PDB file of C-alpha atoms in Angstrom:
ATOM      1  CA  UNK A  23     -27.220 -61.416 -27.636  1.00  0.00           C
ATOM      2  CA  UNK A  24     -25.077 -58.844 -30.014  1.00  0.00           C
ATOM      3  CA  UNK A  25     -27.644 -56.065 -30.310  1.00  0.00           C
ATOM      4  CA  UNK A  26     -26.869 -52.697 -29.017  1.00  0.00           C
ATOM      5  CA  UNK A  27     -29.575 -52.826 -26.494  1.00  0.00           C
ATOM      6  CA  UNK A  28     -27.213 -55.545 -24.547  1.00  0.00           C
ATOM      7  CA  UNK A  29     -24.013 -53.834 -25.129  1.00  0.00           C
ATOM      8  CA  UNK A  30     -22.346 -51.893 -22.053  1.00  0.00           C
ATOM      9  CA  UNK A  31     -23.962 -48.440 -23.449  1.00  0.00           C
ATOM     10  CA  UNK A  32     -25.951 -46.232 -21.242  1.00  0.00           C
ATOM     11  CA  UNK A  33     -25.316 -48.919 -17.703  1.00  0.00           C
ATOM     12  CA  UNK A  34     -23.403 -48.448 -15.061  1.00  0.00           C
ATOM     13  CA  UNK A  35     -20.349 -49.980 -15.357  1.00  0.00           C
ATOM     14  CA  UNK A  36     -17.480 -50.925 -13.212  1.00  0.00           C
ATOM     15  CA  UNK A  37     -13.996 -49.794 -14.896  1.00  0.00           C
ATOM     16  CA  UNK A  38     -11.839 -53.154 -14.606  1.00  0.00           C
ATOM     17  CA  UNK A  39      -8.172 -52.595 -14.667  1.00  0.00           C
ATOM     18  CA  UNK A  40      -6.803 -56.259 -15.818  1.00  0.00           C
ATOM     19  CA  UNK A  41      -6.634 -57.833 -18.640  1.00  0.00           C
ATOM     20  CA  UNK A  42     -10.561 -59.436 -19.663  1.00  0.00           C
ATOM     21  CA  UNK A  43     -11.198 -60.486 -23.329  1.00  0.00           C
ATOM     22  CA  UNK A  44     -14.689 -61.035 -22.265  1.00  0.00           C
ATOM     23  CA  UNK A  45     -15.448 -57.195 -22.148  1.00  0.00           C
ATOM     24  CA  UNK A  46     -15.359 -57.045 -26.093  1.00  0.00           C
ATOM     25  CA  UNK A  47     -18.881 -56.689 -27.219  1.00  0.00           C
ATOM     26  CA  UNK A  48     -19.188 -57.536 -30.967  1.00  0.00           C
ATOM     27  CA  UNK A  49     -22.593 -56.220 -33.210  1.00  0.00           C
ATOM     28  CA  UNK A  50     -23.230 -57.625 -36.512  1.00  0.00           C
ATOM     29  CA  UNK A  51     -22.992 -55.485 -39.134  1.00  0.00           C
ATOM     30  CA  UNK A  52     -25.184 -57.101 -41.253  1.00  0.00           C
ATOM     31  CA  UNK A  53     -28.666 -56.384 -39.404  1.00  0.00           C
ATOM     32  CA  UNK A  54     -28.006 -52.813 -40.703  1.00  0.00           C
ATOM     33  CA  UNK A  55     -26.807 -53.364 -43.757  1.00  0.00           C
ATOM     34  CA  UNK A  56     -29.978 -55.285 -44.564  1.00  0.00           C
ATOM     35  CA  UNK A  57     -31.716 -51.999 -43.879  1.00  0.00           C
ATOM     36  CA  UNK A  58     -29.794 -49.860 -46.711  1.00  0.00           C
ATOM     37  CA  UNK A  59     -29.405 -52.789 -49.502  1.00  0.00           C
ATOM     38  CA  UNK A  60     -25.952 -54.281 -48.543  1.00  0.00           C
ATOM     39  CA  UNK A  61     -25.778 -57.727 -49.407  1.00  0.00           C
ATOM     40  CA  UNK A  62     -22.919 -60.131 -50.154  1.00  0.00           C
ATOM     41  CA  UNK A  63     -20.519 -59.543 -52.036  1.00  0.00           C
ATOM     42  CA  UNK A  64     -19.969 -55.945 -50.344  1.00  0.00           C
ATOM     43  CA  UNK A  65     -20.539 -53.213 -53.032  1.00  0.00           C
ATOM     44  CA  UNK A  66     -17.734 -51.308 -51.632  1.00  0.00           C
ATOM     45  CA  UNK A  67     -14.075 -52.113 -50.096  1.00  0.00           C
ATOM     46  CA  UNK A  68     -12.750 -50.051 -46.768  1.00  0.00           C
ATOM     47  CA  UNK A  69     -11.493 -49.847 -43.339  1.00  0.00           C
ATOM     48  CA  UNK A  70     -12.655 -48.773 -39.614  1.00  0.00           C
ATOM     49  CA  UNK A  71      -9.320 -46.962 -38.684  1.00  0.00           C
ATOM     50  CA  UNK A  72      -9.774 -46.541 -34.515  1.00  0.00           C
ATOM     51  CA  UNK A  73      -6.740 -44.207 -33.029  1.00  0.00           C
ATOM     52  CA  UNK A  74      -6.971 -44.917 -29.026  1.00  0.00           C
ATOM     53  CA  UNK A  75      -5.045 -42.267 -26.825  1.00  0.00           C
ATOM     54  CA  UNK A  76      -5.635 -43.417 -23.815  1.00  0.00           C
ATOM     55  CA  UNK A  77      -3.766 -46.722 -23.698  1.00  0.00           C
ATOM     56  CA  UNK A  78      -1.179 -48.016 -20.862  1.00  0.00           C
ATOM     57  CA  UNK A  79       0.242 -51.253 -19.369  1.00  0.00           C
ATOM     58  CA  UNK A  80       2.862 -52.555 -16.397  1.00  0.00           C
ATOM     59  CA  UNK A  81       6.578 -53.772 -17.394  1.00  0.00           C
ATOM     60  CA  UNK A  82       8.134 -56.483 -15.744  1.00  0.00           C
ATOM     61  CA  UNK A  83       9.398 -53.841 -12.786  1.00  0.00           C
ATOM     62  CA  UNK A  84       5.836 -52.682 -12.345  1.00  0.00           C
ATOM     63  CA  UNK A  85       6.475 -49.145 -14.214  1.00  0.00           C
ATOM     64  CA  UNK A  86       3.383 -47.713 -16.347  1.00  0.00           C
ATOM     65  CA  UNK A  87       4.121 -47.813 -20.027  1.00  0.00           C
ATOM     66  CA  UNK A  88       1.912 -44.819 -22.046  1.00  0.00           C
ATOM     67  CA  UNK A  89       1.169 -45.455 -26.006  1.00  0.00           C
ATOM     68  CA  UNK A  90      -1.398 -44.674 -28.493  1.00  0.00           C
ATOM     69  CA  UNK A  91      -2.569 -47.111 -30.790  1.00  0.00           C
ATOM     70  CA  UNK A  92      -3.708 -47.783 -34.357  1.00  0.00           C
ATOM     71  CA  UNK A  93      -6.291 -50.422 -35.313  1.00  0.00           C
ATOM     72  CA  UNK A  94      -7.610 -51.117 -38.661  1.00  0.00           C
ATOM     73  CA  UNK A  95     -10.990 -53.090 -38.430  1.00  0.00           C
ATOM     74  CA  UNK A  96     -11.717 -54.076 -42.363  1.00  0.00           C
ATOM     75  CA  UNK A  97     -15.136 -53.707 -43.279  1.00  0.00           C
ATOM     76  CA  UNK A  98     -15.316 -57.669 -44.806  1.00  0.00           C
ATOM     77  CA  UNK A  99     -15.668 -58.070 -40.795  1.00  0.00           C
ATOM     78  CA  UNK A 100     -18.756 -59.832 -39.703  1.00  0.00           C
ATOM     79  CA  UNK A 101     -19.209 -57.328 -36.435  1.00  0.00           C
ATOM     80  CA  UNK A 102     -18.077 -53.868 -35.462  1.00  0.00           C
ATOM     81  CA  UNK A 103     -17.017 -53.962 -31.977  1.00  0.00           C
ATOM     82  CA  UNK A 104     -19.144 -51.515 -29.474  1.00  0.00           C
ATOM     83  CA  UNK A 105     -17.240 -48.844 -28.586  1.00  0.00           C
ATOM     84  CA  UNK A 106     -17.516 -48.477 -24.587  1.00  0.00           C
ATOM     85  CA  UNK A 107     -16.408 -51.912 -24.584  1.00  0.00           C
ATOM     86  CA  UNK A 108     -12.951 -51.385 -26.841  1.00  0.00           C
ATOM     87  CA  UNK A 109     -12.453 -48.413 -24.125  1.00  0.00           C
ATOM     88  CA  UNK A 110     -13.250 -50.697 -21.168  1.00  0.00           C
ATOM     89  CA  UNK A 111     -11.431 -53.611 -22.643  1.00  0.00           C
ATOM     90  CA  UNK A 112      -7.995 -50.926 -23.258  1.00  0.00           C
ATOM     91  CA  UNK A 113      -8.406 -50.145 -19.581  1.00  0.00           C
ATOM     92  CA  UNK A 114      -8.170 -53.183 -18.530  1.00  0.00           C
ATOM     93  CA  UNK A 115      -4.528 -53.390 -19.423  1.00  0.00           C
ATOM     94  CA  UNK A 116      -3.805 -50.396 -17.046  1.00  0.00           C
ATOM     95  CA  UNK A 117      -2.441 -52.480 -14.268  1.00  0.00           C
ATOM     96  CA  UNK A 118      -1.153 -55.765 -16.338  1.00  0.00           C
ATOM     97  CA  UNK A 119       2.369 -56.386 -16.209  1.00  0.00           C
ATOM     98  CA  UNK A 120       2.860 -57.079 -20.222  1.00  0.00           C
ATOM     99  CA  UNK A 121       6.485 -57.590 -21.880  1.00  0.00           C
ATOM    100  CA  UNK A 122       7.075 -55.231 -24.040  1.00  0.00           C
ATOM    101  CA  UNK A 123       4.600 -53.450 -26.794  1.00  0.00           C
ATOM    102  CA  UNK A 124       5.194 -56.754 -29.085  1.00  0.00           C
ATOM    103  CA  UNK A 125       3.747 -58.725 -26.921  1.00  0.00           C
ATOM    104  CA  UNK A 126       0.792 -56.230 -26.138  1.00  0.00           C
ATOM    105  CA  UNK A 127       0.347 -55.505 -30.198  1.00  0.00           C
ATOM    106  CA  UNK A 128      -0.134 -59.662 -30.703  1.00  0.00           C
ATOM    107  CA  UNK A 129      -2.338 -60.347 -27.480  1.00  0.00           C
ATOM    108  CA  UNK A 130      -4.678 -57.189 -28.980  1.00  0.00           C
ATOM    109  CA  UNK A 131      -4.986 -58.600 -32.437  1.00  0.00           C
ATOM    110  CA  UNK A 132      -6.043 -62.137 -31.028  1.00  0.00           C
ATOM    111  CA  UNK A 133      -8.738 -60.847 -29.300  1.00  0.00           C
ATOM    112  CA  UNK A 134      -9.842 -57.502 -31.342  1.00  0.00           C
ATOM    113  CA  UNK A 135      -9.243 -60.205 -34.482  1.00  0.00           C
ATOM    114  CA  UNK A 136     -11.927 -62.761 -32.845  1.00  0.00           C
ATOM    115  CA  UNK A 137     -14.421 -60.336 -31.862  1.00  0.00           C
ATOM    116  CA  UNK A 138     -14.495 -58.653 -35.273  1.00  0.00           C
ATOM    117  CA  UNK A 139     -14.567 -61.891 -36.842  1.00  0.00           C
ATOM    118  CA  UNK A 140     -11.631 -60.627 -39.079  1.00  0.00           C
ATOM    119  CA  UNK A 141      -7.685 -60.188 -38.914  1.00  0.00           C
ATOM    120  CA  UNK A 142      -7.861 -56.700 -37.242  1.00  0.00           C
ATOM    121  CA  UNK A 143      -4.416 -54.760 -37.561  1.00  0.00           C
ATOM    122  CA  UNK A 144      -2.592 -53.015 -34.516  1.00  0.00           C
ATOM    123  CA  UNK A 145      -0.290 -50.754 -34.584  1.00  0.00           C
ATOM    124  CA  UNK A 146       1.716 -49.781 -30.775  1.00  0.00           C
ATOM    125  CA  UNK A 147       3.822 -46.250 -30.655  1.00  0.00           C
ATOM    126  CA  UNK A 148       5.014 -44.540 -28.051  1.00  0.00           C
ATOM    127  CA  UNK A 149       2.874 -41.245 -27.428  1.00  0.00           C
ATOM    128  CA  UNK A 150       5.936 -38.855 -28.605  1.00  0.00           C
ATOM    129  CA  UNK A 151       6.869 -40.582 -31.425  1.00  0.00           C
ATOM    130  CA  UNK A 152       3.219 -40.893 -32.933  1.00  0.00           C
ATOM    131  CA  UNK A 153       2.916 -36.819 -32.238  1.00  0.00           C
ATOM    132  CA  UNK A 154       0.523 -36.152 -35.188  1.00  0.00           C
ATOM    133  CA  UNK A 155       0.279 -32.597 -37.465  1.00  0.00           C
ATOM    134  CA  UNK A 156      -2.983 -31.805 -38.183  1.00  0.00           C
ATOM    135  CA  UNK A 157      -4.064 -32.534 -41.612  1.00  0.00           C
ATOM    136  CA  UNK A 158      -7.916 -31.929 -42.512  1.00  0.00           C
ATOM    137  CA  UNK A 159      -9.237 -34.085 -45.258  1.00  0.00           C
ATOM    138  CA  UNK A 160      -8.472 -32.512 -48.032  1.00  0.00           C
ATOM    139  CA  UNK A 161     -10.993 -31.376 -50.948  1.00  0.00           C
ATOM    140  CA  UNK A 162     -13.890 -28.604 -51.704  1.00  0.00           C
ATOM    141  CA  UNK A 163     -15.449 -27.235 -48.513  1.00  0.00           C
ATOM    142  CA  UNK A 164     -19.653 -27.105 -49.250  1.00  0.00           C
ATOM    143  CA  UNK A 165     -20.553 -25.599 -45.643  1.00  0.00           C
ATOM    144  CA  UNK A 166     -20.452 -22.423 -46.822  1.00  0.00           C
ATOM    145  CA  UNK A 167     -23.079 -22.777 -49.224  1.00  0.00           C
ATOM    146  CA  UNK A 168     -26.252 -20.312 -48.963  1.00  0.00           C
ATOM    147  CA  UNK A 169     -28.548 -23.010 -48.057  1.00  0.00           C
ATOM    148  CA  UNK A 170     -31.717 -22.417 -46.262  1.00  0.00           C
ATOM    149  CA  UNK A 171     -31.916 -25.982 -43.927  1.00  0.00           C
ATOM    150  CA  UNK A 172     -34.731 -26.992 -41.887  1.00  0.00           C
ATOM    151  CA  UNK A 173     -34.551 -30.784 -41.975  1.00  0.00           C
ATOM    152  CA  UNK A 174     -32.606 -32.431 -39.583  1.00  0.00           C
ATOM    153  CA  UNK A 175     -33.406 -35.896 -39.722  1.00  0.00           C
ATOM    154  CA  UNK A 176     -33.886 -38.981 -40.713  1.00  0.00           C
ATOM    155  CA  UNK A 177     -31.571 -38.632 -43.408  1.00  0.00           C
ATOM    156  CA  UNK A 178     -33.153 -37.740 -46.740  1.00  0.00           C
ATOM    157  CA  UNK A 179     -31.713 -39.564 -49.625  1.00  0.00           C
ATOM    158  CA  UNK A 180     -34.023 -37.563 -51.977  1.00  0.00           C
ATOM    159  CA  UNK A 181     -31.982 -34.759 -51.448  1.00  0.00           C
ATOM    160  CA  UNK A 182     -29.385 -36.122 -53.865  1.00  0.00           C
ATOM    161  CA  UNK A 183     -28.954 -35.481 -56.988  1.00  0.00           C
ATOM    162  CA  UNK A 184     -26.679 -35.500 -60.255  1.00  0.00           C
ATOM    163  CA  UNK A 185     -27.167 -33.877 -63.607  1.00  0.00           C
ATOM    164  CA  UNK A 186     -26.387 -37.189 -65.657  1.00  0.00           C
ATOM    165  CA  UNK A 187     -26.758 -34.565 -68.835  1.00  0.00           C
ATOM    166  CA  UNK A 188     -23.557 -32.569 -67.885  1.00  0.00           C
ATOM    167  CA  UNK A 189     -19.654 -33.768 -68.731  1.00  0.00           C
ATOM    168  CA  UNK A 190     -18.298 -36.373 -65.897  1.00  0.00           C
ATOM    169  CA  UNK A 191     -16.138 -34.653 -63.184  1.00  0.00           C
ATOM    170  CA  UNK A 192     -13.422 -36.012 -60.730  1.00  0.00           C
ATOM    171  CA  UNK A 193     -13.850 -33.955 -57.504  1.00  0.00           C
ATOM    172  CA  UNK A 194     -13.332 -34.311 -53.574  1.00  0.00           C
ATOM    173  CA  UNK A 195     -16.214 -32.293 -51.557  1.00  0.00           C
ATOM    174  CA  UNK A 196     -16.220 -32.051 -47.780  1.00  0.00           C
ATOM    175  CA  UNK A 197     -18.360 -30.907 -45.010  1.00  0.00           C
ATOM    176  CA  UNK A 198     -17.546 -30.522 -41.108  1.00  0.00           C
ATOM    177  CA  UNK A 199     -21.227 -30.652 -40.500  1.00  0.00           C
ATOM    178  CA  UNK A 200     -21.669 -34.332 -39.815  1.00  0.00           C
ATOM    179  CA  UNK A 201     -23.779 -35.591 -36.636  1.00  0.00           C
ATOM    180  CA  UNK A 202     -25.229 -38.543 -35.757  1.00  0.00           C
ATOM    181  CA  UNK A 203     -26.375 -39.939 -32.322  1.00  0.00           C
ATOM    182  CA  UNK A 204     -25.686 -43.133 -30.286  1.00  0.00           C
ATOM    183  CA  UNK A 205     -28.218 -45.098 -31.128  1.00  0.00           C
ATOM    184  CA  UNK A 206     -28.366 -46.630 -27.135  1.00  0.00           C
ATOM    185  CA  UNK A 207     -27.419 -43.282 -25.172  1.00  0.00           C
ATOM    186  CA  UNK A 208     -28.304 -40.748 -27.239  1.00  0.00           C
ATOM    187  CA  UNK A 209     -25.074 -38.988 -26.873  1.00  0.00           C
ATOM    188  CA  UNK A 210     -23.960 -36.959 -30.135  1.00  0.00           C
ATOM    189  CA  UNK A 211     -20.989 -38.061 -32.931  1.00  0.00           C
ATOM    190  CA  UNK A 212     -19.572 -35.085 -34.375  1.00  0.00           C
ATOM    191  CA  UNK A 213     -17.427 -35.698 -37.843  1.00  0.00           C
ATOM    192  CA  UNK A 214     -15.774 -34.407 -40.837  1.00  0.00           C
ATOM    193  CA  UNK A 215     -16.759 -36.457 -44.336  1.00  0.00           C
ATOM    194  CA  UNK A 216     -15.284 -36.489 -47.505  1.00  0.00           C
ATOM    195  CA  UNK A 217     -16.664 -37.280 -50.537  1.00  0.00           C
ATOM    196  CA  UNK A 218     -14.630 -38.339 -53.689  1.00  0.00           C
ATOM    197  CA  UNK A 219     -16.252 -39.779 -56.996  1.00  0.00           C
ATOM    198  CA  UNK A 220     -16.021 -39.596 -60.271  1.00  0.00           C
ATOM    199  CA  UNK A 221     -19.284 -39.193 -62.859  1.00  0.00           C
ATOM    200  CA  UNK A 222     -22.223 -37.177 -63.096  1.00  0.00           C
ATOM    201  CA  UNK A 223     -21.338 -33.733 -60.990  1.00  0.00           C
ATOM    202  CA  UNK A 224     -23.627 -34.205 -57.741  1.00  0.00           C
ATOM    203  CA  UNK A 225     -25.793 -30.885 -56.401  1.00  0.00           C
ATOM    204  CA  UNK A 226     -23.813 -29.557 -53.632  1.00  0.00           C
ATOM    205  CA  UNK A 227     -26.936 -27.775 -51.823  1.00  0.00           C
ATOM    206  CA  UNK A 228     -28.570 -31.147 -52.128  1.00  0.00           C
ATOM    207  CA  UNK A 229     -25.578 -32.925 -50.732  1.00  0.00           C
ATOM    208  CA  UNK A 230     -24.932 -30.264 -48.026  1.00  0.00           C
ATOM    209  CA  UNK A 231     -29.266 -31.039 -47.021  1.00  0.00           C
ATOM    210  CA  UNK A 232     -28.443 -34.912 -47.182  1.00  0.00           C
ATOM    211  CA  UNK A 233     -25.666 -34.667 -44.804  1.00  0.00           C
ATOM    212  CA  UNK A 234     -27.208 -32.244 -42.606  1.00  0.00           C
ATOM    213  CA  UNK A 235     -30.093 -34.253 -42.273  1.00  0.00           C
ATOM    214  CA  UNK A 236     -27.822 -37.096 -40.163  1.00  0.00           C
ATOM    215  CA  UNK A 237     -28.045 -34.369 -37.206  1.00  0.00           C
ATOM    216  CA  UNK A 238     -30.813 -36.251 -35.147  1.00  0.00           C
ATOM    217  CA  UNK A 239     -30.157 -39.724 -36.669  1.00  0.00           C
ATOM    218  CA  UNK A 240     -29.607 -42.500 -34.293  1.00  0.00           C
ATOM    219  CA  UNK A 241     -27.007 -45.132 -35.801  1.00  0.00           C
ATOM    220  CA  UNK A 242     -23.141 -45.677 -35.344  1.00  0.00           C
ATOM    221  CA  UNK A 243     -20.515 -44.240 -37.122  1.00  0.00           C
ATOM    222  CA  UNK A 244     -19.653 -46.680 -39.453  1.00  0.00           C
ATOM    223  CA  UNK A 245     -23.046 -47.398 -40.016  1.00  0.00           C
ATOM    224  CA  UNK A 246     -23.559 -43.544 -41.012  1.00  0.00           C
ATOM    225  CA  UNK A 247     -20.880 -43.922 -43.551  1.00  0.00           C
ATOM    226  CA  UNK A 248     -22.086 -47.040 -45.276  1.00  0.00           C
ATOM    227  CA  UNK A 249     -25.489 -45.555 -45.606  1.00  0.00           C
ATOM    228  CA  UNK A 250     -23.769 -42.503 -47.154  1.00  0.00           C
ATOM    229  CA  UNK A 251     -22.111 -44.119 -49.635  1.00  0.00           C
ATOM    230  CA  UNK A 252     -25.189 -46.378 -50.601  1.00  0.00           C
ATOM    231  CA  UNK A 253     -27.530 -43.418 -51.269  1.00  0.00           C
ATOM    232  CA  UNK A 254     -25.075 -41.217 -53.054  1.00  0.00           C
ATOM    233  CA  UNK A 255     -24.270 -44.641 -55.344  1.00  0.00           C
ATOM    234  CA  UNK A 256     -28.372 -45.184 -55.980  1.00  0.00           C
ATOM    235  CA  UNK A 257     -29.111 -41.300 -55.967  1.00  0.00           C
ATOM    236  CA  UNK A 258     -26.769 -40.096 -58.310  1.00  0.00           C
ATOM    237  CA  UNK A 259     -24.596 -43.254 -59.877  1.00  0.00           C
ATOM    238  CA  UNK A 260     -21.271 -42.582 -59.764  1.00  0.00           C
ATOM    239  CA  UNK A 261     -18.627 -44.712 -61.620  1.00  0.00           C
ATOM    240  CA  UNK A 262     -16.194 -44.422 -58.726  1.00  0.00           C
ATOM    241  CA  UNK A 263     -17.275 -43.532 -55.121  1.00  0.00           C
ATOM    242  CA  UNK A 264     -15.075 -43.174 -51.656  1.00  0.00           C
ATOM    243  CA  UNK A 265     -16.680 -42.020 -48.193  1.00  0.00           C
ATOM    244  CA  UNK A 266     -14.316 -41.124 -45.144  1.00  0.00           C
ATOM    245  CA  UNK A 267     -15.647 -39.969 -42.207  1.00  0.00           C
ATOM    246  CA  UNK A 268     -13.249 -38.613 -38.949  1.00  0.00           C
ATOM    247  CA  UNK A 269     -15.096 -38.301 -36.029  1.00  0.00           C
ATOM    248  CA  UNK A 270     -14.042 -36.851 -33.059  1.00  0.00           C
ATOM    249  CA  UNK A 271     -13.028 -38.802 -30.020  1.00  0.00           C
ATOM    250  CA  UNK A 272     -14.584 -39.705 -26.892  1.00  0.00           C
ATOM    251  CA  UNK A 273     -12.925 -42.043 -24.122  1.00  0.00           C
ATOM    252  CA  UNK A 274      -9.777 -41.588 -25.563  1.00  0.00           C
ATOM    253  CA  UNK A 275     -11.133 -43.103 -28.911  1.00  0.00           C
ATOM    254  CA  UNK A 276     -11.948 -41.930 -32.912  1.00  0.00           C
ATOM    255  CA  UNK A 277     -13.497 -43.616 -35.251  1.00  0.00           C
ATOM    256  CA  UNK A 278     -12.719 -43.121 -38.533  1.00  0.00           C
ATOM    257  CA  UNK A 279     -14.478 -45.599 -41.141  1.00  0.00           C
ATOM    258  CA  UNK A 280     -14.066 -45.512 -45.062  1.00  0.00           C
ATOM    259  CA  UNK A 281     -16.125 -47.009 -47.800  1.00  0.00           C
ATOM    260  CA  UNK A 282     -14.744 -47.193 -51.518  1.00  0.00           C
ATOM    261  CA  UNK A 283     -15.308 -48.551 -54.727  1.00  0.00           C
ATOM    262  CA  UNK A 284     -11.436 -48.652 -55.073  1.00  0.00           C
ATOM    263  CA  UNK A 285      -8.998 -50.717 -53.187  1.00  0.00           C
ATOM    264  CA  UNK A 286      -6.949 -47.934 -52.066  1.00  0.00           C
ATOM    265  CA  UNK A 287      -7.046 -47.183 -48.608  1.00  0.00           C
ATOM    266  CA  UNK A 288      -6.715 -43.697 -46.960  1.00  0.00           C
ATOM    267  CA  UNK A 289      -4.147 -41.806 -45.145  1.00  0.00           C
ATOM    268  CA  UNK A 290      -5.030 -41.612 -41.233  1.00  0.00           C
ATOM    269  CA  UNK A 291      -5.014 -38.077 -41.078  1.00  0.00           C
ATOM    270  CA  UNK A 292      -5.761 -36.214 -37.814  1.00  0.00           C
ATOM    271  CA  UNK A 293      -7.974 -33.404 -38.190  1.00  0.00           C
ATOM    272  CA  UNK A 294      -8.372 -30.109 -36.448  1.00  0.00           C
ATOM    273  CA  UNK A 295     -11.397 -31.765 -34.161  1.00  0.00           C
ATOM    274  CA  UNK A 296      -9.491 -34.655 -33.211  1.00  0.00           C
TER     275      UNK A 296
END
């Protein structure tokens, strides 16, 4: 079964070092999206961007190759792939004699491809030459807001609100204060999110609240960020709506997912955190 509760979270596990496609663990992304009001066709366009740092193969001499690695997951995918299995499933290539990074790049986008039920793009670079400058997502920081907070989960979508009797704005807000749990181990997701839309300007305490109430929540990242973008859409109605979340890594893995009314995708920036 694809459910978290059968994933590799929270067991003991034994850290294979060859190649096994097998170790992929796929979850439908539609049992949660049920939960929020996602149905088909997908009321928003976007991307899981994953940046793995911790990636390495053999060459044909038997000399360790190092690279990091891009992979864009579209959200059109049927599953998201588990996380501990992507890292266990990276691993595995740590003692496979493999080509060159060609051949690497084409055997991970069969396999990432199948388990996400999607064409899944991969991008191979060698660790020097993919040496990132930090770049926080840019926009209006809200954390320093005055706000009395004492709700830290579920997430409360009644904290959001627009005045729909004040002149439209355009504006990007951010917050750094973004957590959310593993909903298996328990173990926390810190983030950055961005919020860009265009309509009815949205309360910033109230948005600051919403977000803040994600602290104890138990879901997945890209989860989160789908569930952001449908309550801001049915709270305050914007005519134009993008959510990007950056979370920081663990095992050598981010997740960065993005949800948009527009077609454009985002830059994969690389914040302070990550």
């Amino acid at each position: 079964m694809s459910t978290p509760d059968h994933s590799p979270l929270g067991k003991h596990t034994v850290y294979a070092d060859r190649y096994d496609p097998s170790l992929l663990f796929p979850i439908p992304r539609q049992t949660k999206r049920d939960e929020i009001g996602v149905t088909q066709p997908l009321p928003f366009q976007g991307v899981d961007i994953w940046n793995a740092y911790e990636l390495s193969w053999l060459d044909m001499h038997g000399k360790p190759i190092a690279a990091v690695a891009e992979f864009h997951v579209p959200a059109s995918s049927p599953n998201i792939i588990e996380s501990k299995s992507f890292k266990l499933y990276l691993n595995g290539f740590a003692q496979e004699p493999v080509a060159n990074a060609a051949a690497l790049s084409a055997l991970l986008q069969q396999d990432l491809s199948r388990a996400a039920g999607a064409p899944v793009m991969v991008h191979i670079q060698a660790p020097r030459a993919a040496a990132h400058t930090f770049a926080d997502l840019d926009g209006e920081l809200i954390d320093t807001l005055p706000v009395k907070i004492d709700d830290y989960g579920p997430p409360k979508a009644d904290y959001l609100r627009a005045d729909q009797h004040a002149d439209m704005v355009e504006e990007t807000l951010i917050s750094d204060l973004l957590r959310s749990n593993c909903p298996v181990t328990g173990q926390p997701d810190w983030g950055s999110v961005q919020i860009r839309y265009q309509g009815a300007p949205i309360d910033r305490e109230g948005l600051l609240r919403y977000l803040v109430s994600f602290r104890t929540h138990n879901e997945f990242h890209e989860q989160c960020v789908e569930r952001i973008f449908m309550d801001v859409m049915k709270r305050c109605t914007p005519q134009r709506l993008s959510v990007y979340a950056r979370y920081t890594r663990r095992g050598g893995l981010d997740i960065n997912p993005f949800r948009s009314t527009d077609k454009d995708l985002p830059a994969n920036v690389r914040g302070a955190r990550q």
